[in-house]
Short mmCIF file of C-alpha atoms in Angstrom, two decimals:
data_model
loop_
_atom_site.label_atom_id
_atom_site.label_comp_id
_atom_site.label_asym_id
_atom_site.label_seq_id
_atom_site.Cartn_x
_atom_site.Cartn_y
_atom_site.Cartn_z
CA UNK A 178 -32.04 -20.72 -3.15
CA UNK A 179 -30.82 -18.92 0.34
CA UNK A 180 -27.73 -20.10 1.63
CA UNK A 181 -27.94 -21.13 4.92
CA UNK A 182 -24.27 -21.36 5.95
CA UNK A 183 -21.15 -19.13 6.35
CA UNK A 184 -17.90 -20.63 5.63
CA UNK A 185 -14.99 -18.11 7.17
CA UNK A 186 -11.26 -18.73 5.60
CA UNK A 187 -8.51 -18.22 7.42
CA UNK A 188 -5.45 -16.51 4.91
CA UNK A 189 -2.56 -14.94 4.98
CA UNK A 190 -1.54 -14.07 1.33
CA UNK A 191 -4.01 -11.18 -0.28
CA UNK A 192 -4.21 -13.83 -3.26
CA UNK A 193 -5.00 -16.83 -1.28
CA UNK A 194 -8.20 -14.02 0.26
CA UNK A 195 -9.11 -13.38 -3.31
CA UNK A 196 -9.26 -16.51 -4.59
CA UNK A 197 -11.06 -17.63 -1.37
CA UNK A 198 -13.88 -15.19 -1.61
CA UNK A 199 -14.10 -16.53 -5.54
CA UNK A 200 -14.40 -19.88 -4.53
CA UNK A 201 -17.28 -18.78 -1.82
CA UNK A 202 -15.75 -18.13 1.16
CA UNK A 203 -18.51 -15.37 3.13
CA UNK A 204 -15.57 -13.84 5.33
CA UNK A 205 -12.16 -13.99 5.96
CA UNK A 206 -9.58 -14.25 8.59
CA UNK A 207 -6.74 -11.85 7.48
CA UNK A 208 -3.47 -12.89 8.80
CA UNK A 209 0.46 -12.82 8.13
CA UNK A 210 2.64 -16.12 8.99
CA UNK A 211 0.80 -18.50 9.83
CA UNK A 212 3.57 -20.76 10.58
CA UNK A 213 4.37 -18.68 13.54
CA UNK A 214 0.81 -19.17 14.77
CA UNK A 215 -0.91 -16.46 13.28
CA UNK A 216 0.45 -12.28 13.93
CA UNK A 217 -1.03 -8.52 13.03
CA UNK A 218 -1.01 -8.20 8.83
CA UNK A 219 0.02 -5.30 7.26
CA UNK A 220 -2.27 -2.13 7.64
CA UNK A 221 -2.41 -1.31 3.85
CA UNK A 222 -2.91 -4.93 2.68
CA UNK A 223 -5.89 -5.01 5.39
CA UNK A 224 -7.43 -1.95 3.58
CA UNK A 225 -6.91 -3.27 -0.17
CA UNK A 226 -9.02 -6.29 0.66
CA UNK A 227 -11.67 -4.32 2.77
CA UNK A 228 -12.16 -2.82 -0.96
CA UNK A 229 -11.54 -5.13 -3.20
CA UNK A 230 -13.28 -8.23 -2.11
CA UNK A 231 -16.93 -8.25 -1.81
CA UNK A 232 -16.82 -10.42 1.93
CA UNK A 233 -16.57 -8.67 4.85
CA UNK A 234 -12.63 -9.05 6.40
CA UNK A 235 -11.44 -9.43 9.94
CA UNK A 236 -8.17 -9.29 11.10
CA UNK A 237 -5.81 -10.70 13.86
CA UNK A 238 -4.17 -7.96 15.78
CA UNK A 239 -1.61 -9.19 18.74
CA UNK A 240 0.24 -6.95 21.00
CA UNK A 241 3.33 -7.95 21.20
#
C-alpha cells in the first residue's frame, strides 16, 4: 500500500530525530531549544543525521 501522507517532526535532540524517523516520521525539523522558540542547531549534529537517518532533514537557521 502507498502512503499518501507526510508527517514532518519538529526535534531538537538527535535522539528524539532518530526515534522519530523509527516511529515514521518522513522528515524532520532539526532544531536546538525549543523553549526559546526554536534557534540554528549545531553544524556537526545537522550532518550526523543527514547520514544516519534515512528521512530527508531540514534545519532552522536564524541570524541573529
Amino acid at each position: 500500500m502507498q502512503r499518501t501522507w507526510e508527517l514532518e517532526v519538529c526535534v531538537d535532540r538527535v535522539d528524539d530525530a532518530v526515534r522519530a524517523v523509527e516511529a515514521g516520521a518522513t522528515r524532520i525539523e532539526f532544531n536546538q531549544a525549543l523553549a526559546l522558540d526554536g534557534l540554528t542547531p549545531d553544524l556537526e549534529e545537522c550532518r550526523w543525521l543527514v547520514h544516519n537517518v534515512s528521512a530527508p532533514v531540514v534545519a532552522m537557521l536564524r541570524p541573529h
